[in-house]
Structures are given as C-alpha cells and as structure tokens.
PDB file of C-alpha atoms and ligand atoms in Angstrom:
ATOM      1  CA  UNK A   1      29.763 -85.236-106.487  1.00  0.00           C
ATOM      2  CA  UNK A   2      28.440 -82.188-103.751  1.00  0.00           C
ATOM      3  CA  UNK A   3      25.109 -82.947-103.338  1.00  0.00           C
ATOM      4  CA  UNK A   4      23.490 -79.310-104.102  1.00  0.00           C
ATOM      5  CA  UNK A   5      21.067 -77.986-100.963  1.00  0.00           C
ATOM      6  CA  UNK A   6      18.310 -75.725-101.314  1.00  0.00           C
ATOM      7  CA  UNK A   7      19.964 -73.172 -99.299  1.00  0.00           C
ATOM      8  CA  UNK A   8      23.220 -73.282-101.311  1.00  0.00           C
ATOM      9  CA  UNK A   9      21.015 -73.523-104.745  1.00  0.00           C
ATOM     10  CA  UNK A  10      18.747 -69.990-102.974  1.00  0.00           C
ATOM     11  CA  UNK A  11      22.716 -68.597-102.712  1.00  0.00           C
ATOM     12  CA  UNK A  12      23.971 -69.624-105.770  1.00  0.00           C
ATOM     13  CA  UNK A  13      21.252 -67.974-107.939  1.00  0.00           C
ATOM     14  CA  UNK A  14      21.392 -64.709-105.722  1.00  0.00           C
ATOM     15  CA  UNK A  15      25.734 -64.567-106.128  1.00  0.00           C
ATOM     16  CA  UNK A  16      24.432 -64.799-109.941  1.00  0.00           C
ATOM     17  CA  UNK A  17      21.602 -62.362-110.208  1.00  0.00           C
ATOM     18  CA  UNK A  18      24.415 -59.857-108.130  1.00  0.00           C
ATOM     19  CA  UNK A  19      21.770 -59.346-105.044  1.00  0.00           C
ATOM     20  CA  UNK A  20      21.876 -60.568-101.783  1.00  0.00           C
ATOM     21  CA  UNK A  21      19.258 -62.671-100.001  1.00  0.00           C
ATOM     22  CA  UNK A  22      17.892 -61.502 -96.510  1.00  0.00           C
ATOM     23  CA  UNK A  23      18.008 -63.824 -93.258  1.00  0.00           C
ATOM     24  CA  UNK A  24      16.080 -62.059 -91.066  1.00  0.00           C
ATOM     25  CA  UNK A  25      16.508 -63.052 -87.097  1.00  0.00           C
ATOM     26  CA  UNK A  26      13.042 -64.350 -85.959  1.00  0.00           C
ATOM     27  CA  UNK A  27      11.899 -65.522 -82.661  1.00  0.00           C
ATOM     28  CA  UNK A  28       7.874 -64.927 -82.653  1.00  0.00           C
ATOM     29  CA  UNK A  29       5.624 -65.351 -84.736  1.00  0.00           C
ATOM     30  CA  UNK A  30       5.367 -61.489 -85.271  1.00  0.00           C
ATOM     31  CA  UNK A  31       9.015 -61.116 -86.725  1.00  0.00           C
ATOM     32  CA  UNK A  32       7.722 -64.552 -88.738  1.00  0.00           C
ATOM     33  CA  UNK A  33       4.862 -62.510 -90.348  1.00  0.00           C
ATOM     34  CA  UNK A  34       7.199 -59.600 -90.629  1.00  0.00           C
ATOM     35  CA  UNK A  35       9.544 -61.479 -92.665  1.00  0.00           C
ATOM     36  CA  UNK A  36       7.659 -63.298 -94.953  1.00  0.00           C
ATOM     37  CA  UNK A  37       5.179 -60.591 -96.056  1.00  0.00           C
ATOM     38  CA  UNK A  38       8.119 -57.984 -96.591  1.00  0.00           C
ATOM     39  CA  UNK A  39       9.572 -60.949 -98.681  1.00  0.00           C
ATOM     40  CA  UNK A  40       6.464 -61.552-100.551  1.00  0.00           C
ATOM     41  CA  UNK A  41       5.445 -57.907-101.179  1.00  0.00           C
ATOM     42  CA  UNK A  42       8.911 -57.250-103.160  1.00  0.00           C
ATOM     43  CA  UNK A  43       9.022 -60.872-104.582  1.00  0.00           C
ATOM     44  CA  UNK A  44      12.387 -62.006-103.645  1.00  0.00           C
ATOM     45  CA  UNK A  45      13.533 -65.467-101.465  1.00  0.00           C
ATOM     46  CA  UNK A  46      14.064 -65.143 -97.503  1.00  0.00           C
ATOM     47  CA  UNK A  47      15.555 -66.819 -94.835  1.00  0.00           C
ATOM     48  CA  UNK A  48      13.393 -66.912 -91.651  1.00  0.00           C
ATOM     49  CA  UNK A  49      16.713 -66.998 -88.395  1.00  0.00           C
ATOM     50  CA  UNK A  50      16.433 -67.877 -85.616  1.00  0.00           C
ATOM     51  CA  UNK A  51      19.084 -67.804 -83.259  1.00  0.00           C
ATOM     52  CA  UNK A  52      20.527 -70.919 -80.991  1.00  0.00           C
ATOM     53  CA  UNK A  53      19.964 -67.958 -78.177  1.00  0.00           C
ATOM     54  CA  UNK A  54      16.230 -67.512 -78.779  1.00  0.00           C
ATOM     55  CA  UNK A  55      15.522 -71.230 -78.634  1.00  0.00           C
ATOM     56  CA  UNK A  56      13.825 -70.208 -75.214  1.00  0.00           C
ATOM     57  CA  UNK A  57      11.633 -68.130 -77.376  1.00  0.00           C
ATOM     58  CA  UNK A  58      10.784 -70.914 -79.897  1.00  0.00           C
ATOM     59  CA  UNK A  59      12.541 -74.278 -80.160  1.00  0.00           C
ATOM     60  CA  UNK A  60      13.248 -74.989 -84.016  1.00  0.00           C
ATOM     61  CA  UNK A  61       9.791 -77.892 -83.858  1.00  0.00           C
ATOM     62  CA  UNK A  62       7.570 -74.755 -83.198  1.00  0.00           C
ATOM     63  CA  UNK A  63       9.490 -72.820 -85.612  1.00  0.00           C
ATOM     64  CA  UNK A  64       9.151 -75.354 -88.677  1.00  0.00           C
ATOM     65  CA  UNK A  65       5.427 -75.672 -87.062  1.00  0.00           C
ATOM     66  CA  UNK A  66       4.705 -71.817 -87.229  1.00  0.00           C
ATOM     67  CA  UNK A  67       6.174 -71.682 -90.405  1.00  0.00           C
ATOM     68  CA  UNK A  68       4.262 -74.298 -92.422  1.00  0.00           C
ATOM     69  CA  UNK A  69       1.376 -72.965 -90.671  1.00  0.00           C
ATOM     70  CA  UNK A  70       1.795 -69.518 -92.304  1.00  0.00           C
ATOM     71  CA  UNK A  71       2.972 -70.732 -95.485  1.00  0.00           C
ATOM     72  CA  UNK A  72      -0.218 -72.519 -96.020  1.00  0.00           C
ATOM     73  CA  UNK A  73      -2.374 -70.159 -94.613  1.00  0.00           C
ATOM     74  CA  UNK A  74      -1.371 -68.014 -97.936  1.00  0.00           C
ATOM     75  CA  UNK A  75      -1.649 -71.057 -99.677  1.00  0.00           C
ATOM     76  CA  UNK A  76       2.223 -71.100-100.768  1.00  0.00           C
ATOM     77  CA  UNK A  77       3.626 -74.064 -98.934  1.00  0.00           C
ATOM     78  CA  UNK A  78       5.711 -74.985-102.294  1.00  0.00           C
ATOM     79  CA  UNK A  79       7.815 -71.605-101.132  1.00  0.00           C
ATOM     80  CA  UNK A  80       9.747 -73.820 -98.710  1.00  0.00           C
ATOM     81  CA  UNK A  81      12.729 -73.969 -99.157  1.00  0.00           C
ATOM     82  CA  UNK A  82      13.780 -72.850-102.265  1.00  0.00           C
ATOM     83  CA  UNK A  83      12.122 -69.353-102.153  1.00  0.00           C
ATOM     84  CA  UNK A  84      11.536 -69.217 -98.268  1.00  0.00           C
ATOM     85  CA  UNK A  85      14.088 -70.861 -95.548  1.00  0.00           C
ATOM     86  CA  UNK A  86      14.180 -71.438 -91.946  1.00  0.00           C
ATOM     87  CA  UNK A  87      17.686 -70.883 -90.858  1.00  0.00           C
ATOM     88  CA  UNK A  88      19.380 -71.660 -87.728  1.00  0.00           C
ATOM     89  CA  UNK A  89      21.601 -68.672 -86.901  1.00  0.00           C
ATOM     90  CA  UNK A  90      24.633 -68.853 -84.749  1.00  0.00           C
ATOM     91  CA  UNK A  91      24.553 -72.453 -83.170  1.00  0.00           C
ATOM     92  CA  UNK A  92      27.190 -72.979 -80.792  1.00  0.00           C
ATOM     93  CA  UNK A  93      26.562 -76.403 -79.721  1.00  0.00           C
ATOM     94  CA  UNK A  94      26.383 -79.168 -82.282  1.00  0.00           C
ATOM     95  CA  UNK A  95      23.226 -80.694 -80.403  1.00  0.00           C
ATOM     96  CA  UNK A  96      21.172 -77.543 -81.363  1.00  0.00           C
ATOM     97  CA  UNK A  97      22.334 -77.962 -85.119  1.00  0.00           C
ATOM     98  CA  UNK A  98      20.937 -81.442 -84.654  1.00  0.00           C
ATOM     99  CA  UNK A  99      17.728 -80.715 -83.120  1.00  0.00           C
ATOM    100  CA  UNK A 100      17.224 -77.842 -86.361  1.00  0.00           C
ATOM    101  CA  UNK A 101      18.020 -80.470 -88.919  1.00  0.00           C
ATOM    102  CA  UNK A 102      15.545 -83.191 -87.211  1.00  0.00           C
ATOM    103  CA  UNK A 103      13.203 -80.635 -86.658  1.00  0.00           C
ATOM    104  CA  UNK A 104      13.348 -79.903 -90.548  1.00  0.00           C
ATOM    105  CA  UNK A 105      15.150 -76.522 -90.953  1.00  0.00           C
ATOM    106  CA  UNK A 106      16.574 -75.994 -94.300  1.00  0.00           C
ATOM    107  CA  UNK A 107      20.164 -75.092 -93.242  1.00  0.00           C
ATOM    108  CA  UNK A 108      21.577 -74.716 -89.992  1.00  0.00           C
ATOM    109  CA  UNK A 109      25.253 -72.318 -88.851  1.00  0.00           C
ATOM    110  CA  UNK A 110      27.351 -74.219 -87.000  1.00  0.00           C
ATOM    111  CA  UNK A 111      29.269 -71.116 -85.231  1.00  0.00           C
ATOM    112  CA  UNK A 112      32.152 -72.247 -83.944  1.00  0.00           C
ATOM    113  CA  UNK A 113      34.502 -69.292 -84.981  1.00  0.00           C
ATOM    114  CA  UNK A 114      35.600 -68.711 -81.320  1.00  0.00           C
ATOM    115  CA  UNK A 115      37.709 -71.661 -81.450  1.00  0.00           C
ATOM    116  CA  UNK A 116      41.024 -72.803 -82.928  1.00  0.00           C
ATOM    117  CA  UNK A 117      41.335 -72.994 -86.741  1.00  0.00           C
ATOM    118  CA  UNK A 118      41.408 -76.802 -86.499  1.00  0.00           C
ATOM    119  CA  UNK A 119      38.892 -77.304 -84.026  1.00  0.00           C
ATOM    120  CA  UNK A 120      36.332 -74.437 -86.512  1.00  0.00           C
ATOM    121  CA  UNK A 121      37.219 -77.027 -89.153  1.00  0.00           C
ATOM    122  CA  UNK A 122      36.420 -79.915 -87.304  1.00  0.00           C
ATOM    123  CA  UNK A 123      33.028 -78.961 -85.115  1.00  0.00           C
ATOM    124  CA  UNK A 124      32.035 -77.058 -89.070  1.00  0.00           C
ATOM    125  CA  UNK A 125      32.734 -80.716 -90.782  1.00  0.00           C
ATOM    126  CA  UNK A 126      30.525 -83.210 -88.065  1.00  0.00           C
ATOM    127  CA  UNK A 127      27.663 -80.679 -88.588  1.00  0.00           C
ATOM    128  CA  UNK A 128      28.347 -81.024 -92.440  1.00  0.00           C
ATOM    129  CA  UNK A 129      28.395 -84.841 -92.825  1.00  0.00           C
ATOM    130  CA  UNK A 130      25.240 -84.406 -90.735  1.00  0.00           C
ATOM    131  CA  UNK A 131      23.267 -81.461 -92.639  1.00  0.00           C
ATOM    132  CA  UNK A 132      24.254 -83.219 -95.724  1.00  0.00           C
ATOM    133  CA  UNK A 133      23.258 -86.384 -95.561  1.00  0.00           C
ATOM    134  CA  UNK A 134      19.616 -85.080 -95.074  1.00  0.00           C
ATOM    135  CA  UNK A 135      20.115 -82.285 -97.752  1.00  0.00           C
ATOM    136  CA  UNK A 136      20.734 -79.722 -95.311  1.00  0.00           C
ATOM    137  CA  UNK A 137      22.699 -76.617 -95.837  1.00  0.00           C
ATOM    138  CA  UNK A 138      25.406 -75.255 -93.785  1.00  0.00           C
ATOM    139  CA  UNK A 139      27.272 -72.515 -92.731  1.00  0.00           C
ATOM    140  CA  UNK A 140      29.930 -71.523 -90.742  1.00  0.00           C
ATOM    141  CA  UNK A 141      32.053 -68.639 -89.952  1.00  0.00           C
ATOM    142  CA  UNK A 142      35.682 -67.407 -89.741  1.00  0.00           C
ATOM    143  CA  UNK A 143      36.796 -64.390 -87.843  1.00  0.00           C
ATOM    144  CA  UNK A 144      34.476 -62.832 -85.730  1.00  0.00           C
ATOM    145  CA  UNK A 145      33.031 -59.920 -85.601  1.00  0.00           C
ATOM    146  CA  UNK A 146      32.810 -56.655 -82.814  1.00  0.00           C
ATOM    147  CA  UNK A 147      29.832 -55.818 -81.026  1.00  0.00           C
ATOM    148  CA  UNK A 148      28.483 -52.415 -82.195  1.00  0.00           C
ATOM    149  CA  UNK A 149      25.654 -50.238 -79.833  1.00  0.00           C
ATOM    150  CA  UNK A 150      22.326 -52.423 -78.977  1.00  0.00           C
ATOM    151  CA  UNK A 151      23.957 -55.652 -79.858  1.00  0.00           C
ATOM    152  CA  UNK A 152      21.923 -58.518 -78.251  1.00  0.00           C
ATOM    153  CA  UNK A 153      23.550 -61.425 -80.673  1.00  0.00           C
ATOM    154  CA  UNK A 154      26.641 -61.566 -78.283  1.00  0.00           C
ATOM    155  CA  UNK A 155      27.861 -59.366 -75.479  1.00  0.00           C
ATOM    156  CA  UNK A 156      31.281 -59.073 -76.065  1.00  0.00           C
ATOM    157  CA  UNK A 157      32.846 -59.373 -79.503  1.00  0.00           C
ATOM    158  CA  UNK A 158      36.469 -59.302 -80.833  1.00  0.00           C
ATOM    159  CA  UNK A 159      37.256 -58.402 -84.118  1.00  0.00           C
ATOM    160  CA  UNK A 160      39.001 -61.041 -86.020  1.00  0.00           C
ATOM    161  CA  UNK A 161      39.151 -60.271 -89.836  1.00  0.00           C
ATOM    162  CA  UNK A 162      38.739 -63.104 -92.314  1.00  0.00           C
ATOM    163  CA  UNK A 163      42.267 -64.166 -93.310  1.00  0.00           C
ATOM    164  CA  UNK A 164      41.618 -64.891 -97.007  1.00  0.00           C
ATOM    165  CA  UNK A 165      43.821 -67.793 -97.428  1.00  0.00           C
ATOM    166  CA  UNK A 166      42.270 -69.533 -94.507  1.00  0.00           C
ATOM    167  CA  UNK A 167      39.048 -68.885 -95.645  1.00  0.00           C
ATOM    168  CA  UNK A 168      39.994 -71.191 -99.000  1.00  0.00           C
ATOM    169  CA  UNK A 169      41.746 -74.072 -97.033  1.00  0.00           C
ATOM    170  CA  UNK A 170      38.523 -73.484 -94.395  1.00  0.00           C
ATOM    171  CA  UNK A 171      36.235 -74.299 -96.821  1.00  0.00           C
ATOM    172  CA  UNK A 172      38.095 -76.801 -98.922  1.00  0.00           C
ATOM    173  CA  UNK A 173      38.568 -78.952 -95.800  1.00  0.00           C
ATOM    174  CA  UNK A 174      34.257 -78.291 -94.539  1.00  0.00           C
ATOM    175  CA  UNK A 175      32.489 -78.639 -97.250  1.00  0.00           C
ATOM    176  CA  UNK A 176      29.817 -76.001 -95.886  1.00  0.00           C
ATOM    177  CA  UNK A 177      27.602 -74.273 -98.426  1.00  0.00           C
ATOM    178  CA  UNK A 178      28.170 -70.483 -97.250  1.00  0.00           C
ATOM    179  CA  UNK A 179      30.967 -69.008 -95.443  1.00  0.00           C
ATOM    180  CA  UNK A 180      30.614 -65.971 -93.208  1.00  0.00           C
ATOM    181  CA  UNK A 181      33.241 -63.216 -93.421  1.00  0.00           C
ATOM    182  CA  UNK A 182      34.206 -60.792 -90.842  1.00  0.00           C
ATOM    183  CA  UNK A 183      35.239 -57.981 -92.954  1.00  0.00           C
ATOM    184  CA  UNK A 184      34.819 -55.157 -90.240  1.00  0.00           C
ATOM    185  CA  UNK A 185      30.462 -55.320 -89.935  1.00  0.00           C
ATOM    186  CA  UNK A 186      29.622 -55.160 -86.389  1.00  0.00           C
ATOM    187  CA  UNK A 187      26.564 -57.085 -84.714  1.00  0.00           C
ATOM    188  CA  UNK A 188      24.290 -54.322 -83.585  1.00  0.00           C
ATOM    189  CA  UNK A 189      24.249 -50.509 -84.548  1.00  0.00           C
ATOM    190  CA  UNK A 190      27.847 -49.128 -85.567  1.00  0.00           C
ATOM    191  CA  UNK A 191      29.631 -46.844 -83.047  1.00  0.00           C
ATOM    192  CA  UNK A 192      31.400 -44.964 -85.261  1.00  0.00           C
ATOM    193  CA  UNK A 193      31.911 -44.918 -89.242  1.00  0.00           C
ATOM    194  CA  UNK A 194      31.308 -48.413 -90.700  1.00  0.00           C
ATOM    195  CA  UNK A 195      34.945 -48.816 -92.247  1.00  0.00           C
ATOM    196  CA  UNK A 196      34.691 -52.122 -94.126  1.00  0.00           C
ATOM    197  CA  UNK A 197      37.421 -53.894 -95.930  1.00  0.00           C
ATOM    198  CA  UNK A 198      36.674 -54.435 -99.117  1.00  0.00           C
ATOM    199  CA  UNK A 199      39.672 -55.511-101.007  1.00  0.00           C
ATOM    200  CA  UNK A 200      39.931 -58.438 -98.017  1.00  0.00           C
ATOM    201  CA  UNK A 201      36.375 -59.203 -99.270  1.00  0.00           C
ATOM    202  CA  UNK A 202      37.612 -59.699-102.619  1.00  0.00           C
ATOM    203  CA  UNK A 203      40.573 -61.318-101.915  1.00  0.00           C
ATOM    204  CA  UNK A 204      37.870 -63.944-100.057  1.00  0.00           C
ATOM    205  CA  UNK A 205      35.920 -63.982-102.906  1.00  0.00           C
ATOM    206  CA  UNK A 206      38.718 -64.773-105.390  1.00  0.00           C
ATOM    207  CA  UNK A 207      39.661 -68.025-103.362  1.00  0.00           C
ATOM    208  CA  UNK A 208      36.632 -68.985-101.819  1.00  0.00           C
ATOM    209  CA  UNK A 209      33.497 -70.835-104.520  1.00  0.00           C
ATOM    210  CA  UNK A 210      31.224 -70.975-102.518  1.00  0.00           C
ATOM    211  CA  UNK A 211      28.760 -68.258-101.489  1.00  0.00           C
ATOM    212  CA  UNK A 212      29.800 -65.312 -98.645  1.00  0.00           C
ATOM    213  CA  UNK A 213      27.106 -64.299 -95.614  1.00  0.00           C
ATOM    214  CA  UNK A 214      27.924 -60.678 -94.109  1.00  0.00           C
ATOM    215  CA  UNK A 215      26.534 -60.298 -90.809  1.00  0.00           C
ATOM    216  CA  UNK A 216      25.964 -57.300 -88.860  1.00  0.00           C
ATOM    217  CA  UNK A 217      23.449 -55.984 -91.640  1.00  0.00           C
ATOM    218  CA  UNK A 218      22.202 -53.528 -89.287  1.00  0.00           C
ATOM    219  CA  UNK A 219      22.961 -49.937 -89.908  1.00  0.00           C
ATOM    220  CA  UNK A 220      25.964 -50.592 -93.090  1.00  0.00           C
ATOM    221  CA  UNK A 221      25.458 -47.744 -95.184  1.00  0.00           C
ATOM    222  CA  UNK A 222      23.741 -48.479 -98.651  1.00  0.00           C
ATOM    223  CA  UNK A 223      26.289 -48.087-100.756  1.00  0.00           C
ATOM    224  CA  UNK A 224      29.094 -50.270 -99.180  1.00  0.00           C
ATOM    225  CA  UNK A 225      26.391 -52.786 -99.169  1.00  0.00           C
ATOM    226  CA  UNK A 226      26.235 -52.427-102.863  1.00  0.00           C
ATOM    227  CA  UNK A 227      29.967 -52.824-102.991  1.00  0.00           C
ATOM    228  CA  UNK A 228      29.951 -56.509-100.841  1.00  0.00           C
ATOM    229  CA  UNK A 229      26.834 -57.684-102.801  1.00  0.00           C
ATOM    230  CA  UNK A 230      28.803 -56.668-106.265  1.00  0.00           C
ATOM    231  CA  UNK A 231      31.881 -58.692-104.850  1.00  0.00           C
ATOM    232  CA  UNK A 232      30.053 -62.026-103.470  1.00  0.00           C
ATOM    233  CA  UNK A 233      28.045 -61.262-100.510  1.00  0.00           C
ATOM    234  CA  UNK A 234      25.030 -63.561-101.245  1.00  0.00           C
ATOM    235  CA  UNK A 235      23.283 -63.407 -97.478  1.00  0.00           C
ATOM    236  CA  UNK A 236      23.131 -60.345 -95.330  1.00  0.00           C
ATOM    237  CA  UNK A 237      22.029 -61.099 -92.115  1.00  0.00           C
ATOM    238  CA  UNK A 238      19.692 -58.452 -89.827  1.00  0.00           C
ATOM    239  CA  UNK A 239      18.652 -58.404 -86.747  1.00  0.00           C
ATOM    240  CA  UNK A 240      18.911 -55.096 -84.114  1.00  0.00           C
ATOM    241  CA  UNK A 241      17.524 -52.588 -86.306  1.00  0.00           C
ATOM    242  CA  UNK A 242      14.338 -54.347 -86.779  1.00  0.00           C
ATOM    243  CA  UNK A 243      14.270 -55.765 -83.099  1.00  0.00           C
ATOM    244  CA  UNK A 244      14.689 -51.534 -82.304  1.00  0.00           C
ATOM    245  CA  UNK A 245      11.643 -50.470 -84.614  1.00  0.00           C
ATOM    246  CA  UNK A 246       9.696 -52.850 -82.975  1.00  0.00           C
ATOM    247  CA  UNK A 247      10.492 -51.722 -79.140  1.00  0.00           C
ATOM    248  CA  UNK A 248       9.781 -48.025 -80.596  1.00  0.00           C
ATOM    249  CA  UNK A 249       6.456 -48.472 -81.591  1.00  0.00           C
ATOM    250  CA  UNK A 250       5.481 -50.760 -78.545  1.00  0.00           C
ATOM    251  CA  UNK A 251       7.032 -48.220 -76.426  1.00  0.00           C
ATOM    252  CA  UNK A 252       5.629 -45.707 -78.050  1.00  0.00           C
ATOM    253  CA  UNK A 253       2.012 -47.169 -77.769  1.00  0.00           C
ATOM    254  CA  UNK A 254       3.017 -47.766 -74.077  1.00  0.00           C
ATOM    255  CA  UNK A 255       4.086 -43.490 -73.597  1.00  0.00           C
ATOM    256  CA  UNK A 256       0.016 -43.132 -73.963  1.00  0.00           C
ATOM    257  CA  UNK A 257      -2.583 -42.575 -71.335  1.00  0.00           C
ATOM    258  CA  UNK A 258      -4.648 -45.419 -72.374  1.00  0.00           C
ATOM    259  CA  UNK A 259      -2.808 -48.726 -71.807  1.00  0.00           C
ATOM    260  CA  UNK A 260      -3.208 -50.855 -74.784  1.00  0.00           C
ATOM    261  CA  UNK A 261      -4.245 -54.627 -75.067  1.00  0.00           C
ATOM    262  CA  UNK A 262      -1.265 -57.282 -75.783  1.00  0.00           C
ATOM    263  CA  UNK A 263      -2.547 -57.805 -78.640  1.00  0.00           C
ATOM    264  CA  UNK A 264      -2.173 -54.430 -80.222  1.00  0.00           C
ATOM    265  CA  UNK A 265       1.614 -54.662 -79.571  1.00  0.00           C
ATOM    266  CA  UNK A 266       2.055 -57.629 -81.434  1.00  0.00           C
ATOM    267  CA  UNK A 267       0.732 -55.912 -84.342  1.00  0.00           C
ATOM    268  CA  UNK A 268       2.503 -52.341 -83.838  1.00  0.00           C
ATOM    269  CA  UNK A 269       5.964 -54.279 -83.625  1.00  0.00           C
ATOM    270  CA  UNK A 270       5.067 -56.452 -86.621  1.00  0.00           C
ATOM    271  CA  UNK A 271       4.135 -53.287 -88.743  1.00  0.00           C
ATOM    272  CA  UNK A 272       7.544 -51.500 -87.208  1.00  0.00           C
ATOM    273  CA  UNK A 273       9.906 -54.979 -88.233  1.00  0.00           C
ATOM    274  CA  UNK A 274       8.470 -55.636 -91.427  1.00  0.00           C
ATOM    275  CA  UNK A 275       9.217 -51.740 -92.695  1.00  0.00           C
ATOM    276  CA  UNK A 276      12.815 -52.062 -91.202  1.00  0.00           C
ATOM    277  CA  UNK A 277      12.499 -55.325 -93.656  1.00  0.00           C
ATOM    278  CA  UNK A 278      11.408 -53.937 -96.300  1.00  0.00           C
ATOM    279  CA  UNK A 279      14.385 -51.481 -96.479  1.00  0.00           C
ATOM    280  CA  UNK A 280      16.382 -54.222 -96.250  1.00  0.00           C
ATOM    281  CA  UNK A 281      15.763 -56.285 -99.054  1.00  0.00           C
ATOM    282  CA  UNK A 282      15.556 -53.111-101.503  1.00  0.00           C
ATOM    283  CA  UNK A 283      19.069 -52.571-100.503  1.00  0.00           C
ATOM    284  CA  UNK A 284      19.970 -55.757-101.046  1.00  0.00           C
ATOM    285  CA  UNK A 285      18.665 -55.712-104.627  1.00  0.00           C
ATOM    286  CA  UNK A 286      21.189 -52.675-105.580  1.00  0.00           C
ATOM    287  CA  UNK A 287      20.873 -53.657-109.185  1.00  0.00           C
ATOM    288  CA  UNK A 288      16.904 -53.402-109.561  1.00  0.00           C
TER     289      UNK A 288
HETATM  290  P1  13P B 301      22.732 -57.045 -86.743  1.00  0.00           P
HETATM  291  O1  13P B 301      22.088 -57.220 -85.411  1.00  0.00           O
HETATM  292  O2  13P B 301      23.875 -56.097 -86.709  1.00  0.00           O
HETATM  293  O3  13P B 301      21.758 -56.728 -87.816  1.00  0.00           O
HETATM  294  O4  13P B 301      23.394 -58.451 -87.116  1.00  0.00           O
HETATM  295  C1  13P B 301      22.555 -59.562 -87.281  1.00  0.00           C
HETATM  296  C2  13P B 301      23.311 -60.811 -87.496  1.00  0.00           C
HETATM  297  O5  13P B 301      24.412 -60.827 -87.985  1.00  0.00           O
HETATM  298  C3  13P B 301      22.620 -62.063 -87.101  1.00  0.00           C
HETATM  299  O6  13P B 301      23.421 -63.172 -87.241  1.00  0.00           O
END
C-alpha cells in the first residue's frame, strides 16, 4: 500500500475541507517570518518554498535550520510538518531534490515539465522512489506555464495546457503526491485578463486522485480562485506579489531623506510580504 506523506495527508484534508493550502516562496528569513505568522494569525497549515533558484540565497540545511529555529522560538515545533512544511519549489536537477530530502524538507517538486512526456515520467519517478522511502512528498508538474509581468521564477515561459488524459496516465505511472496543472495561470503578474480553463481543470480533476497545485497565484482574481479550489486545487503557490510589496516598502523607505539602517528594511519588507500573505490565505479559504 502508498505509504501516506505529511504533505499529501496536509493536501488531502485541504481537497476535503474545499480550501486550498498556501506555499509561499521563501528565501530569507524575513519571507520565513512572513509566512509563518500570516499562517498562524488565521490558523490554517503552510508550506514555507523555496525555490531550486534561490538556493544561493539559502541552501535547504539553513532552511530546515531557520525553520526549526523559529518554530521553537514560538514554542510550536510539533507544527512541522503536518500543519507547517518546508517545500522545495521547482527543482530542476534531481541532486537538489536530494540535498532537500537529506536536508529534511517535507516534500520536494521535481520540475521536470520541460522535457518529453516519458522522460517527466521518468526524472518525476527516481525522485519518488527517493522522497518516499524517507516519507517524503512529491510533486511534479505537467504543462507549463507563461511568464506574466515581474516574473522572476523563469524568464521565458511557454504555455503548455495540462492534457487531462496525460495527467491520469502521468500520475498513475509517478506515484507523486500532488500534480501541478497548467490551466492558463501565469508565473508573475498577468498581462492581460486572467482567462483560466476551468472545465480542463475539471476534466483533470475527474481522472486525476490525487491532489492539484495551481501556480502562478499571483494576481488570479478571487473568484476564479474560488472556482479551482471548489474543483480540486489543494495548493496555490505565490510568489511575485509578495516579493513586489516588499521592494515597495523598502523602496519606499529608501525615497526618504534620511537613509535607513539594514535592519529597518528587513522589517518594512516582512510587514509588506506577510499582508500580501495574509490576503492570500483568506482567499484561499473561499468557504469560511
Ligand atoms: P507567482 O509568482 O505568479 O505568484 O507564482 C508563484 C509560483 O508559482 C511559484 O512556484
């Protein structure tokens, strides 16, 4: 039988309860504090991301580190990782998956949606038998989605819906935990109209058990989030908008005569990401 991981139980109970669980990108130990206290304040799980491209920021030891530092600092280090995750977002090499799972992240995305169908399938399934045999989550993604305005998770994007039946033999043949869909979010702000497919999602849904992860949570307009979470989004992943809010207010700060002290800016940008956070996870709760 599946073994079940904390990260797929966290999904499970959210694709059940009909809201959506934040993973917020994270890469200092501002958007850390950001994250979790936005979390706590509305009492709801989080996932704490960070990205394979901000390992120069923070490898994933410092990360687990900084994290179990925090947790107990508040005296809540039982939160991990049923009600609090550290995530590794968008890993294109297998060797940074590894280095997450030894370094003790709770689930890791293997990202290798650029490729073939077969070789998605096979680079998803090494990182499986890997996560899983230390009780590690995993997810991976098929399709890919555009780059909208501000987008720092990749420079160039192609839009590649989810094909629905691929989706089911995708994660029949993986095993993973979560599956991301591209069903027409972009990473970063939106261009135009956000114009997502939502009968595709469905379809996914239908064929697919296991739970879905939208990315490109930045900017999608309440109420079609309401719409994915109601048809088996169980993730929703966000990065630019709070990564903006934060550059306002330290820019801001900076537009004044009096230069400020470093460590002011830390806490204007963690005060700017956590409210951007807090939106967030209200949204993602559309039935409360
Ligand atoms: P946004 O930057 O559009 O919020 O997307 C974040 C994301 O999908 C991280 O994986």
């Amino acid at each position: 039988m599946k073994q079940q991981t904390a990260f797929s139980q966290m999904l499970q109970e959210a694709r059940l309860g009909s809201y959506a669980v934040a993973a917020f990108s994270a890469y200092s130990l501002e958007s850390f504090q950001a994250a979790l206290t936005a979390a706590d304040n509305a009492g709801v799980p989080v996932l704490i991301a960070l990205g394979e491209r901000y390992f120069s920021n923070l490898r994933p030891r410092v990360a687990v580190g900084m994290l179990q530092g925090l947790l107990a600092a508040s005296g809540t280090e039982d939160a991990y990782p049923l009600r609090v995750g550290l995530h590794l977002d968008h890993a294109l090499q297998f060797e940074s998956c590894r280095e997450a799972i030894e370094a003790g992240f709770s689930s890791v995305m293997m990202d290798a949606s650029g490729e073939a169908f077969e070789e998605n399938v096979l680079r998803t399934r090494q990182v499986v038998e890997l996560a899983h045999a230390r009780g590690v989550g995993v997810e991976a993604e098929l399709g890919g989605l555009a780059a909208g305005a501000a987008s720092h998770e990749f420079e160039q994007g192609d839009e590649v819906l989810t094909d629905p039946k691929q989706a089911e033999v995708f994660v029949r043949e993986t095993g993973v935990d979560a599956l991301a869909v591209s069903i027409g979010t972009v990473h970063g702000m939106y261009k135009g109209v956000p114009n997502l497919d939502l009968a595709r999602l469905e379809e996914i849904a239908r064929r697919v058990d296991v739970p879905l992860v939208l990315h490109g949570g930045s900017g999608t307009p309440p109420e079609l989030l309401a719409k994915a979470i109601r048809l088996g989004i169980a993730k929703v992943n966000v990065n630019t908008e709070a990564s903006l809010a934060g550059v306002d207010a330290i820019q801001s700060r900076l537009s004044q005569a009096k230069a400020p002290h470093m460590s002011e800016l830390g806490i204007l940008s963690r005060s700017a990401m956590e409210a951007v956070m807090q939106k967030y996870i209200r949204l993602f709760q559309p039935g409360r």
